[in-house]
PDB file of N, CA, C and O in Angstrom:
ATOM      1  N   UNK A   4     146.309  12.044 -27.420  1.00  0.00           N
ATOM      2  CA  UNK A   4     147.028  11.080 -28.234  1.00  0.00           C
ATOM      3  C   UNK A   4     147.105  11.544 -29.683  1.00  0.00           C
ATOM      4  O   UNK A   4     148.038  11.303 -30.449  1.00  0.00           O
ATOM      5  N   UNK A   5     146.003  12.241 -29.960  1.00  0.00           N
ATOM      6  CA  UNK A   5     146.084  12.420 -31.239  1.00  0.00           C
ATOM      7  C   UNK A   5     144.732  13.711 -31.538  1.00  0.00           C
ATOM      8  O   UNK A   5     143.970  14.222 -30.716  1.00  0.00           O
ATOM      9  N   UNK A   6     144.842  13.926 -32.975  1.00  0.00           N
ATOM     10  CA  UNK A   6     143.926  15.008 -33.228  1.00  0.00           C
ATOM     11  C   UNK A   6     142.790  14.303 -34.393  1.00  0.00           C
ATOM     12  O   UNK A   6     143.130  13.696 -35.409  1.00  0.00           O
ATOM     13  N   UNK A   7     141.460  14.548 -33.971  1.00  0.00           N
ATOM     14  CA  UNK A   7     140.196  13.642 -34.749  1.00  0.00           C
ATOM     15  C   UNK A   7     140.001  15.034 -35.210  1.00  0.00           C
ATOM     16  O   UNK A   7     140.215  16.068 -34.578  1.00  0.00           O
ATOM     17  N   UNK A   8     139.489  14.868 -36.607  1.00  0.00           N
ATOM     18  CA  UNK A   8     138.748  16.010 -37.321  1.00  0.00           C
ATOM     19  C   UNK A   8     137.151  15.331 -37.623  1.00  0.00           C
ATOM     20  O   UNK A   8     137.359  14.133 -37.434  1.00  0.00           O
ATOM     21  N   UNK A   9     136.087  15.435 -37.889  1.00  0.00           N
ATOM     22  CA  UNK A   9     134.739  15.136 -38.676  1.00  0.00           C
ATOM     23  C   UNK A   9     133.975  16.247 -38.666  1.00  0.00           C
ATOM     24  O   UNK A   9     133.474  16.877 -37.735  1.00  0.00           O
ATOM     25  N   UNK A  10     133.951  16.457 -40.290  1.00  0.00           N
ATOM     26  CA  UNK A  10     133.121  17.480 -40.640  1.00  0.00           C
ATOM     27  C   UNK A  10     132.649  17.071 -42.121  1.00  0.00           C
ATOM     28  O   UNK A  10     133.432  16.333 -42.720  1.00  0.00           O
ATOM     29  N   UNK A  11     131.424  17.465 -42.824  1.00  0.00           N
ATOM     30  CA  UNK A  11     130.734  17.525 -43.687  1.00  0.00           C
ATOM     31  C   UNK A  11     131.757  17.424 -44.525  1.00  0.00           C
ATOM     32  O   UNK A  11     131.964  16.298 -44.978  1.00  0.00           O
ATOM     33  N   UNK A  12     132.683  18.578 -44.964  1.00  0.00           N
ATOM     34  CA  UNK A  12     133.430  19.027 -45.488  1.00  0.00           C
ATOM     35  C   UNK A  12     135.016  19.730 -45.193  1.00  0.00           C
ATOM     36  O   UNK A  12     134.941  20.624 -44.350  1.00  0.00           O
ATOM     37  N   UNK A  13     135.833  19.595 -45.502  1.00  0.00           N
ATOM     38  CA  UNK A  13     137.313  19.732 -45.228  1.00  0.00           C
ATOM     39  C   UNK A  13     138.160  20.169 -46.477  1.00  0.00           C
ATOM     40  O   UNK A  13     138.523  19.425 -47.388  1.00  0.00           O
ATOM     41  N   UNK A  14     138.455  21.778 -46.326  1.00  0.00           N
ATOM     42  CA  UNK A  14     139.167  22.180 -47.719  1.00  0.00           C
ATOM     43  C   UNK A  14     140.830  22.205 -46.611  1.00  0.00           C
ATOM     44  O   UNK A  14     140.740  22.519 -45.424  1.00  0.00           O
ATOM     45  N   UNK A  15     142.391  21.785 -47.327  1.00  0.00           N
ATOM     46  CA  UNK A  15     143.073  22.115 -46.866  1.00  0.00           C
ATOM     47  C   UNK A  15     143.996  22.943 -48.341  1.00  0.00           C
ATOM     48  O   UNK A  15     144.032  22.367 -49.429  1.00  0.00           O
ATOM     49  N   UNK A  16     144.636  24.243 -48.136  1.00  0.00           N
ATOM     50  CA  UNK A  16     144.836  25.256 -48.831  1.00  0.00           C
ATOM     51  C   UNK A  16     146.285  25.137 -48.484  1.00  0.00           C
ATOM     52  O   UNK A  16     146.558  24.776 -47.340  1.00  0.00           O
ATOM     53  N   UNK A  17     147.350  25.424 -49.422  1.00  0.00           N
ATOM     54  CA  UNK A  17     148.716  25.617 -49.258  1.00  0.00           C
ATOM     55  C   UNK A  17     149.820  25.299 -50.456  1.00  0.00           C
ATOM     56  O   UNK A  17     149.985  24.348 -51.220  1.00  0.00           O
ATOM     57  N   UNK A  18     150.379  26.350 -50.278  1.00  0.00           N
ATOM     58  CA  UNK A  18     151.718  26.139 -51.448  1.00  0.00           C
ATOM     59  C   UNK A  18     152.467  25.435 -51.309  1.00  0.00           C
ATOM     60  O   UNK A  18     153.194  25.249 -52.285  1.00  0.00           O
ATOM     61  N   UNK A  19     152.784  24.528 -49.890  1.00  0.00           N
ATOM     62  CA  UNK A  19     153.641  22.999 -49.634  1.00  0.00           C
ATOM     63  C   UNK A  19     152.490  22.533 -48.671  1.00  0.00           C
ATOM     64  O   UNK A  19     151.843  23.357 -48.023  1.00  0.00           O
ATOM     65  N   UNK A  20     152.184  20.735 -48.579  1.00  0.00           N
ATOM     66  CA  UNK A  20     151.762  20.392 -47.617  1.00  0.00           C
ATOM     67  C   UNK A  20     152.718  19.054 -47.406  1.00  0.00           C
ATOM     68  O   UNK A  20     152.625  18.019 -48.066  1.00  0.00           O
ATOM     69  N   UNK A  21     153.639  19.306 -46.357  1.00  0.00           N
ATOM     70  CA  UNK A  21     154.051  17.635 -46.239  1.00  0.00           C
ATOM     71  C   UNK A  21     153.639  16.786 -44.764  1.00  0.00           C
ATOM     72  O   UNK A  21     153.299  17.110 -43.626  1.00  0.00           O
ATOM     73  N   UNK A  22     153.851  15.692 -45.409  1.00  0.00           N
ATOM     74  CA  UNK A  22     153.496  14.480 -44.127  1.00  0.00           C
ATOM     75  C   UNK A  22     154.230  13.739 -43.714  1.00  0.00           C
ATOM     76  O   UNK A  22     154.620  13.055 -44.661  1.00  0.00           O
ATOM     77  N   UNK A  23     154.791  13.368 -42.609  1.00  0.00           N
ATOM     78  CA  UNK A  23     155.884  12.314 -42.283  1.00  0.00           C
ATOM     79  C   UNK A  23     155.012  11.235 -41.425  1.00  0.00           C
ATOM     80  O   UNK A  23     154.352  11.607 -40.455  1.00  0.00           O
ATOM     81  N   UNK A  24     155.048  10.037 -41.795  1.00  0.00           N
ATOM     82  CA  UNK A  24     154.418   9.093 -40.541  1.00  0.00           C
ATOM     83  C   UNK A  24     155.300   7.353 -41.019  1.00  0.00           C
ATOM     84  O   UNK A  24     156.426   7.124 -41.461  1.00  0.00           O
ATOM     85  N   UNK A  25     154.657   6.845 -40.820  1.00  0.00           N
ATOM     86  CA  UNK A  25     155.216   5.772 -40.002  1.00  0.00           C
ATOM     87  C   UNK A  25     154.183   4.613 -41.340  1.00  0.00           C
ATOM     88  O   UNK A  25     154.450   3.689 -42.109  1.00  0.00           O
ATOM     89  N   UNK A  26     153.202   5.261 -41.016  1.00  0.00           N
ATOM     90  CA  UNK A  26     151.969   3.921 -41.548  1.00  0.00           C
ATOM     91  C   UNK A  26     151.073   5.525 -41.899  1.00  0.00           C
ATOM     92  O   UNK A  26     151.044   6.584 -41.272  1.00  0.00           O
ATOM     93  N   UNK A  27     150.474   5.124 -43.063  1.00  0.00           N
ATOM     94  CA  UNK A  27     149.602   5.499 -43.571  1.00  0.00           C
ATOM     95  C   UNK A  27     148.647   4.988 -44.292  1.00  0.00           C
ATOM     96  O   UNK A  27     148.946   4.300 -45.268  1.00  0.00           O
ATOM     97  N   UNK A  28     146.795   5.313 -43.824  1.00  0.00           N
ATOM     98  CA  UNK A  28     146.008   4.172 -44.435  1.00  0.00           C
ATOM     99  C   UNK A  28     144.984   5.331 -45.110  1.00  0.00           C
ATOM    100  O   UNK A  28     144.772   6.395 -44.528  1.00  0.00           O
ATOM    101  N   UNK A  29     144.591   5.113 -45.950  1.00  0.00           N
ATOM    102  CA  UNK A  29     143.350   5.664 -46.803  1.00  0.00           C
ATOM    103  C   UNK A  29     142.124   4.903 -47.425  1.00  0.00           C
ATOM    104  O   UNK A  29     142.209   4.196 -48.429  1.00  0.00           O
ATOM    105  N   UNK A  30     141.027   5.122 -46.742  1.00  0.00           N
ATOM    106  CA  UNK A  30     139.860   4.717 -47.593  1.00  0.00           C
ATOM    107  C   UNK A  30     139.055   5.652 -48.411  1.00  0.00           C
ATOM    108  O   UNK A  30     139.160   6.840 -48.107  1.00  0.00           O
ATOM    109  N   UNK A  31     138.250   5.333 -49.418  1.00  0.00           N
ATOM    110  CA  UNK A  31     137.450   6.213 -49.964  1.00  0.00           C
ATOM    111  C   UNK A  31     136.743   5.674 -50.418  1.00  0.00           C
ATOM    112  O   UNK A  31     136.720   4.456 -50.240  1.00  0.00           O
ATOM    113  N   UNK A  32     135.868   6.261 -51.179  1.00  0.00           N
ATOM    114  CA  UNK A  32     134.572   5.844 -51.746  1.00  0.00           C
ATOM    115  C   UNK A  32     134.901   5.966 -53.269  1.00  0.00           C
ATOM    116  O   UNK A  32     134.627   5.129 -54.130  1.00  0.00           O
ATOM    117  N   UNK A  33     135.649   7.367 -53.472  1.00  0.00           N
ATOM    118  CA  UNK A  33     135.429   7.580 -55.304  1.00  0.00           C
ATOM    119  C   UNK A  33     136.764   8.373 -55.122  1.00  0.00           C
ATOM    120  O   UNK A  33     136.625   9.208 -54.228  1.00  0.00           O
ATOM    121  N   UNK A  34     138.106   8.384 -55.719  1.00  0.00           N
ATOM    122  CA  UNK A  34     139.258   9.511 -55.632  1.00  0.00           C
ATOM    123  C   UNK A  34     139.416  10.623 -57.101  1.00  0.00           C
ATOM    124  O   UNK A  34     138.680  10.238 -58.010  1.00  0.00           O
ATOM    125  N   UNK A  35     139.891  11.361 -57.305  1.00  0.00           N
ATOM    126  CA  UNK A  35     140.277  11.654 -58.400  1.00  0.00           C
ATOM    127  C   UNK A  35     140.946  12.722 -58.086  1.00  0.00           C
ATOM    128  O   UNK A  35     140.660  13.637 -57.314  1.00  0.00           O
ATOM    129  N   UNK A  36     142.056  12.502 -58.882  1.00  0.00           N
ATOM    130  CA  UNK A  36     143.395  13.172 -58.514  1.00  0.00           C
ATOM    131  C   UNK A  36     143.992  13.799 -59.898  1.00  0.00           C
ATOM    132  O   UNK A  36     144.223  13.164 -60.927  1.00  0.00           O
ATOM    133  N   UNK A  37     144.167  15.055 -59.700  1.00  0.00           N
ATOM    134  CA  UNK A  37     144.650  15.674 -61.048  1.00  0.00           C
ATOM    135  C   UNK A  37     146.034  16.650 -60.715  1.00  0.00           C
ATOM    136  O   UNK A  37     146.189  17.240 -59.646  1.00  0.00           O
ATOM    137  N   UNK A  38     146.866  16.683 -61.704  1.00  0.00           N
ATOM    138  CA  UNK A  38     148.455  17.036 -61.502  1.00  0.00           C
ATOM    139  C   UNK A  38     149.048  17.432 -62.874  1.00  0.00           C
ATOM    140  O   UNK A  38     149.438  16.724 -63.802  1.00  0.00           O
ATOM    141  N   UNK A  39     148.995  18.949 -62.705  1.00  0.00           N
ATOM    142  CA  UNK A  39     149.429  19.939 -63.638  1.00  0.00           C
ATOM    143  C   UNK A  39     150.645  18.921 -64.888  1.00  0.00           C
ATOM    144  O   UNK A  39     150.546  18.437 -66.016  1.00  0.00           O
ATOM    145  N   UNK A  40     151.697  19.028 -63.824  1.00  0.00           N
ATOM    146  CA  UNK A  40     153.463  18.700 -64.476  1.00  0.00           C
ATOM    147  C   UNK A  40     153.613  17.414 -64.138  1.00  0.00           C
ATOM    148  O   UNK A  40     153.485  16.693 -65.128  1.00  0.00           O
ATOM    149  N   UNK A  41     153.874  16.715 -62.958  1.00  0.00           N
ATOM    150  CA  UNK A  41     154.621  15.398 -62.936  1.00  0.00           C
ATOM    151  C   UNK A  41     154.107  15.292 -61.523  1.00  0.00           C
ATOM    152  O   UNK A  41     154.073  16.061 -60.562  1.00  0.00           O
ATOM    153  N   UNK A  42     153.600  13.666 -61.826  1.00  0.00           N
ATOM    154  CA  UNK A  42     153.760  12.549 -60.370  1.00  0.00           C
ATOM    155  C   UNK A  42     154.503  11.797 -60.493  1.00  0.00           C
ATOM    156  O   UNK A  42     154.917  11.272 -61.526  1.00  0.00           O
ATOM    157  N   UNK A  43     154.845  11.598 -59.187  1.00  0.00           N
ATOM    158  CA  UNK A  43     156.424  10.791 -59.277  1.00  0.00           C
ATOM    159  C   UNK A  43     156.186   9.974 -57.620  1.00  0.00           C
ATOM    160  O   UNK A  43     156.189  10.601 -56.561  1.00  0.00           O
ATOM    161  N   UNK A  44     155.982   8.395 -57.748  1.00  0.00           N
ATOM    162  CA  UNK A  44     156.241   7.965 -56.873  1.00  0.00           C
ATOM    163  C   UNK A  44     157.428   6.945 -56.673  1.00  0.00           C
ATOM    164  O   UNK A  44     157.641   6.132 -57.572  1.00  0.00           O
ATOM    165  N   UNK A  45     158.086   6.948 -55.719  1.00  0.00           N
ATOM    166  CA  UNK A  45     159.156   6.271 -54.758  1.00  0.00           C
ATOM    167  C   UNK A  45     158.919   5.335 -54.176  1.00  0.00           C
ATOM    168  O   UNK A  45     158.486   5.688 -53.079  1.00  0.00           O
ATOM    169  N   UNK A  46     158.949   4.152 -54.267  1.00  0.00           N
ATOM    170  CA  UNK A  46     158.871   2.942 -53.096  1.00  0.00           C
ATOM    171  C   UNK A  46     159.512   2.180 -53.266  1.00  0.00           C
ATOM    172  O   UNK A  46     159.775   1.887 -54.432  1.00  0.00           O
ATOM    173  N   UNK A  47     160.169   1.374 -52.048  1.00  0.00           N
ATOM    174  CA  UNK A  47     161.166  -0.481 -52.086  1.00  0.00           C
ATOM    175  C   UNK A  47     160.048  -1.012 -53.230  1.00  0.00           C
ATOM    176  O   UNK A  47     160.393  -1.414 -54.341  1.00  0.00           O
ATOM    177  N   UNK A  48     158.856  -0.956 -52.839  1.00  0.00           N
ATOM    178  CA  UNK A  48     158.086  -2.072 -54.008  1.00  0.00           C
ATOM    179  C   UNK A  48     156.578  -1.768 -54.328  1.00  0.00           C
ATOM    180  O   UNK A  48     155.785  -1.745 -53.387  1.00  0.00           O
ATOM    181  N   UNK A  49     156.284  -1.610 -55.194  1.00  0.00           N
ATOM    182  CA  UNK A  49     154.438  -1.047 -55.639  1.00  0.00           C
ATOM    183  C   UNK A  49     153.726  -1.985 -55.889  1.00  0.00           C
ATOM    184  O   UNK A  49     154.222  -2.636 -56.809  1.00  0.00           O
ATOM    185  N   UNK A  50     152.365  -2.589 -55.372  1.00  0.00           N
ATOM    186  CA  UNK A  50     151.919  -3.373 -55.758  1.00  0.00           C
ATOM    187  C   UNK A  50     150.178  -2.477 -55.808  1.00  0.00           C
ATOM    188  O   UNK A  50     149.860  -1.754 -54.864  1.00  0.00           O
ATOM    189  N   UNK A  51     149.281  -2.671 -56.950  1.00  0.00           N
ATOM    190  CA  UNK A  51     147.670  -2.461 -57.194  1.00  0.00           C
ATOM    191  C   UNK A  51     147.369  -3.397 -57.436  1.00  0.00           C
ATOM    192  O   UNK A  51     147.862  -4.147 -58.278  1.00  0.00           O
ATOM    193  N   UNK A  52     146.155  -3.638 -56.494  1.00  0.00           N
ATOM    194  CA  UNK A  52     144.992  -4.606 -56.896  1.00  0.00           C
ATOM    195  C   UNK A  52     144.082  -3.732 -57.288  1.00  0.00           C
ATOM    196  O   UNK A  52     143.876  -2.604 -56.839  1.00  0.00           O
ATOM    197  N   UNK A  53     143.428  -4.414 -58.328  1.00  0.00           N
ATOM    198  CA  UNK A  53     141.840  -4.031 -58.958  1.00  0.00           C
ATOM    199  C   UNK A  53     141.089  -5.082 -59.297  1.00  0.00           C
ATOM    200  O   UNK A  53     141.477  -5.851 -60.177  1.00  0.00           O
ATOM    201  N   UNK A  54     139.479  -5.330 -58.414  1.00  0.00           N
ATOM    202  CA  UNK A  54     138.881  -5.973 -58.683  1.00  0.00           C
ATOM    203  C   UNK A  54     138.259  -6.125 -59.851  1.00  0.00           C
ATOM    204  O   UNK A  54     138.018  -7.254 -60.280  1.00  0.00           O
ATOM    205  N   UNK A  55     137.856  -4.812 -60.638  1.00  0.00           N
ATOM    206  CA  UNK A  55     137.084  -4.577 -61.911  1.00  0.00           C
ATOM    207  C   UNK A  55     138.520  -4.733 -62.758  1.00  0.00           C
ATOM    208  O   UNK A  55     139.582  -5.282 -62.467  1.00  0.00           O
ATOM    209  N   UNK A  56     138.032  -3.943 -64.028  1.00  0.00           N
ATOM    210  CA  UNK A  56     138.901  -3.657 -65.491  1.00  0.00           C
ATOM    211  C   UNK A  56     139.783  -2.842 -64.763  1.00  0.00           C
ATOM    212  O   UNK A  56     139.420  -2.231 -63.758  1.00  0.00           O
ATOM    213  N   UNK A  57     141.226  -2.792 -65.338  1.00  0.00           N
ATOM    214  CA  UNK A  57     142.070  -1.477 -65.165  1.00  0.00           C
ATOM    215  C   UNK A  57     143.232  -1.080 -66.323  1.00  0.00           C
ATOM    216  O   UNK A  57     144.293  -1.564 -66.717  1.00  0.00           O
ATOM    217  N   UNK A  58     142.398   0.090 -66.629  1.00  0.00           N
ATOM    218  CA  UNK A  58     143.505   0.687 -67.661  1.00  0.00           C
ATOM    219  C   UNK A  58     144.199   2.480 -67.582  1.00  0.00           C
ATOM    220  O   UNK A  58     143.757   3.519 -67.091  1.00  0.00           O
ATOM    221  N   UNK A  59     145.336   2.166 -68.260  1.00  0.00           N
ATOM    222  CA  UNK A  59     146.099   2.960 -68.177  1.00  0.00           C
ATOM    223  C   UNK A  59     146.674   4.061 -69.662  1.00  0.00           C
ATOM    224  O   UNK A  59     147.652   3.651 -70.287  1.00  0.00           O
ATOM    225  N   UNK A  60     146.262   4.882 -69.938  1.00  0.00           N
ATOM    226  CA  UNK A  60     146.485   5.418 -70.820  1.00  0.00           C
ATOM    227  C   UNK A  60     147.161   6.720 -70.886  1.00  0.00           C
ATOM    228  O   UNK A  60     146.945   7.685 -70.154  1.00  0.00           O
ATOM    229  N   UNK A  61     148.054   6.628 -71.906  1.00  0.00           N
ATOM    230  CA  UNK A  61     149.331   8.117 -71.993  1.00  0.00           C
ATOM    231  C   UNK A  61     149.779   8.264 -73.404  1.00  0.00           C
ATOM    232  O   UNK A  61     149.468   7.502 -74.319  1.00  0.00           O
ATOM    233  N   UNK A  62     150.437   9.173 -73.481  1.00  0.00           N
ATOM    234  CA  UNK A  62     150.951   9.438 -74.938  1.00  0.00           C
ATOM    235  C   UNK A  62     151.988   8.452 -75.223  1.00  0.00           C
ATOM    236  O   UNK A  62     151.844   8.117 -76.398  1.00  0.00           O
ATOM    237  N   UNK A  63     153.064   7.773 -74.636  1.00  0.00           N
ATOM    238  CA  UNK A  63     153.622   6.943 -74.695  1.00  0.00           C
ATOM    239  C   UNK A  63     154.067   6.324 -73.218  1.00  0.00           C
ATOM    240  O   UNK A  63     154.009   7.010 -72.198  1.00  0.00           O
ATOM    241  N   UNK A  64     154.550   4.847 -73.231  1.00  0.00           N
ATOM    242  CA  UNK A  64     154.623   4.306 -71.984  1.00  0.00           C
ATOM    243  C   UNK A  64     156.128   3.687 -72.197  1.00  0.00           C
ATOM    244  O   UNK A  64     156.399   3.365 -73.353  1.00  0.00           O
ATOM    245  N   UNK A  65     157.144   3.489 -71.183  1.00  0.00           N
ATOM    246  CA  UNK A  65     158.422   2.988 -71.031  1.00  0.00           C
ATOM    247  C   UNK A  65     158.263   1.878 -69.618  1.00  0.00           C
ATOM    248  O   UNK A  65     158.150   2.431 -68.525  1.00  0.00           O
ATOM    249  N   UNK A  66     158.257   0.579 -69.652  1.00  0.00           N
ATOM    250  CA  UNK A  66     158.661  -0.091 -68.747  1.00  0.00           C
ATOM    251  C   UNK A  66     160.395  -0.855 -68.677  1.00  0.00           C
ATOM    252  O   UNK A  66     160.882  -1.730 -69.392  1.00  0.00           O
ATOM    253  N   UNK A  67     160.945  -0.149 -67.598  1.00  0.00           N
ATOM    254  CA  UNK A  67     161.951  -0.539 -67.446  1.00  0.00           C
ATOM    255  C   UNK A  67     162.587  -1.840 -66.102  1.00  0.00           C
ATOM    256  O   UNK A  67     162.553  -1.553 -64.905  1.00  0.00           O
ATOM    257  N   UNK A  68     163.049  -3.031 -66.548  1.00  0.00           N
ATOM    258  CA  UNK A  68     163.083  -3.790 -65.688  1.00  0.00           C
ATOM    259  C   UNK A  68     164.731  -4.757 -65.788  1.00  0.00           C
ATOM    260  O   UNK A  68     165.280  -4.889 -66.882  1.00  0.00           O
ATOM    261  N   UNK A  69     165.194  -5.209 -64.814  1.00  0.00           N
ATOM    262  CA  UNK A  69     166.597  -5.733 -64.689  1.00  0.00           C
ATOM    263  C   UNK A  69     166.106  -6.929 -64.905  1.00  0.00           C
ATOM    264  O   UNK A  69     166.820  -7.698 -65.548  1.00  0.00           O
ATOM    265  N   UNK A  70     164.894  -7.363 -64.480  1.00  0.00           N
ATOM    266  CA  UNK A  70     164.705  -8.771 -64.229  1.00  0.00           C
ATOM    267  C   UNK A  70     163.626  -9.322 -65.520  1.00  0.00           C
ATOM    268  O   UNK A  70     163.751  -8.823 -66.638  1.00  0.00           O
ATOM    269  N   UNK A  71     163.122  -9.829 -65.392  1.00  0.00           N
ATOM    270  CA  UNK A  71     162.104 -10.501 -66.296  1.00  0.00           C
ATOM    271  C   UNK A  71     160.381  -9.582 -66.215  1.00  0.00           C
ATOM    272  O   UNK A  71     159.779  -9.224 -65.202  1.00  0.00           O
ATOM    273  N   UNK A  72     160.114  -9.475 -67.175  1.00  0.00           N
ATOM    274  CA  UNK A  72     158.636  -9.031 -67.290  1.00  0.00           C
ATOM    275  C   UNK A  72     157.758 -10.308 -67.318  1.00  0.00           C
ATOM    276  O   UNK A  72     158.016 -11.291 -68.013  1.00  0.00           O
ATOM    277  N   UNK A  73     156.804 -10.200 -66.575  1.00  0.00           N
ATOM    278  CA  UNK A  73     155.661 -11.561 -66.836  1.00  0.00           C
ATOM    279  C   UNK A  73     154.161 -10.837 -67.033  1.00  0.00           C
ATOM    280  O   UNK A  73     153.578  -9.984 -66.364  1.00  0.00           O
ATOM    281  N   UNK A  74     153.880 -11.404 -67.986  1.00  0.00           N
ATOM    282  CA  UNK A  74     151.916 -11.128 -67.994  1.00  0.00           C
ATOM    283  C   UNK A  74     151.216 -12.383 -68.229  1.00  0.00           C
ATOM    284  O   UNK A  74     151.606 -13.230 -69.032  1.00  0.00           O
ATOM    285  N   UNK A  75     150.476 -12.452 -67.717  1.00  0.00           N
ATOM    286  CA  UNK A  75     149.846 -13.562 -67.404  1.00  0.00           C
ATOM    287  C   UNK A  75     148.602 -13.279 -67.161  1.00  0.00           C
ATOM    288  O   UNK A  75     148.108 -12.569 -66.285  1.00  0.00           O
ATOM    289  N   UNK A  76     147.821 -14.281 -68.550  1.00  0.00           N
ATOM    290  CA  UNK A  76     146.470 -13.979 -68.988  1.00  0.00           C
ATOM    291  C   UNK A  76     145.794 -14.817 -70.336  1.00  0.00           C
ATOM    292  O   UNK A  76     146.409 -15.014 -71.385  1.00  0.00           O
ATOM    293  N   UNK A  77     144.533 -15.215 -70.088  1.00  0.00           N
ATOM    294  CA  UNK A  77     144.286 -16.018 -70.883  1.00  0.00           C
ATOM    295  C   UNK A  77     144.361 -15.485 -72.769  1.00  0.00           C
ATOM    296  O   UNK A  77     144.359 -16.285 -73.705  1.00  0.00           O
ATOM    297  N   UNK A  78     144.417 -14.047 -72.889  1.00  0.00           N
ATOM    298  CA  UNK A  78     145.286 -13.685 -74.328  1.00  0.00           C
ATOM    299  C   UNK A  78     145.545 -12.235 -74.247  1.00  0.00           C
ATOM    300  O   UNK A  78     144.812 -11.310 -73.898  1.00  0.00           O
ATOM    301  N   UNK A  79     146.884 -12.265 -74.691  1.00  0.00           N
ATOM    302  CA  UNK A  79     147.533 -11.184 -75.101  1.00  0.00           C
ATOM    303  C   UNK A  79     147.411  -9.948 -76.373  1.00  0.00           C
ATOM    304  O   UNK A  79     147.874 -10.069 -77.508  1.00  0.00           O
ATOM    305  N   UNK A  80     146.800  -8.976 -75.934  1.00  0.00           N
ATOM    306  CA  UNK A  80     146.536  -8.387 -77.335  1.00  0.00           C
ATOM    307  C   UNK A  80     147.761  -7.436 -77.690  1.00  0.00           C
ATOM    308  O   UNK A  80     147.925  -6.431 -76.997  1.00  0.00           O
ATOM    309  N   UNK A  81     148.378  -7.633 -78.439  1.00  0.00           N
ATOM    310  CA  UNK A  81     149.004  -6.305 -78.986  1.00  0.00           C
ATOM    311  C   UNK A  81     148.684  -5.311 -80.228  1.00  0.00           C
ATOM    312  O   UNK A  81     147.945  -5.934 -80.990  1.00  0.00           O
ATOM    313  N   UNK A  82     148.856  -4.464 -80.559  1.00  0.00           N
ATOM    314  CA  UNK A  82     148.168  -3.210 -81.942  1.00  0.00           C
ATOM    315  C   UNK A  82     147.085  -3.030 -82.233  1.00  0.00           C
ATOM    316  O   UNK A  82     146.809  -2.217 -83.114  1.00  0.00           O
TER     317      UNK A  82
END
């Protein structure tokens, strides 16, 4: 039906790796993900939950929207 891997450790090596599926699920414990030039994701719709704090920091940020922006929170800090 399918192919199980479990091992200690798992390096996968390659100048393209792509994936096609249907459903894709990921758990982890701790991620960290680092990217030379550009990430770029695609979706009908993005949604993150975070239970703790979550912040986001860059040299500058652009949110672009057709519809209405909402934040919602007991205060707003700006500068």
């Amino acid at each position: 039906k399918g192919v199980h891997v479990e091992a200690p450790e798992i390096s996968l090596l390659g100048r393209k790796v792509g994936m096609v599926a249907e459903r894709l699920v990921q758990r982890f414990t701790h991620v960290h993900q680092r990217v030379a030039e550009l990430f770029e994701l695609s979706a009908g719709e993005s949604k993150t939950t975070v239970e703790g704090a979550h912040m986001t920091q860059a040299k500058s940020a652009t949110v672009l929207t057709k519809e209405a922006v909402v934040i919602n929170g007991k205060a707003v800090h700006l500068g």
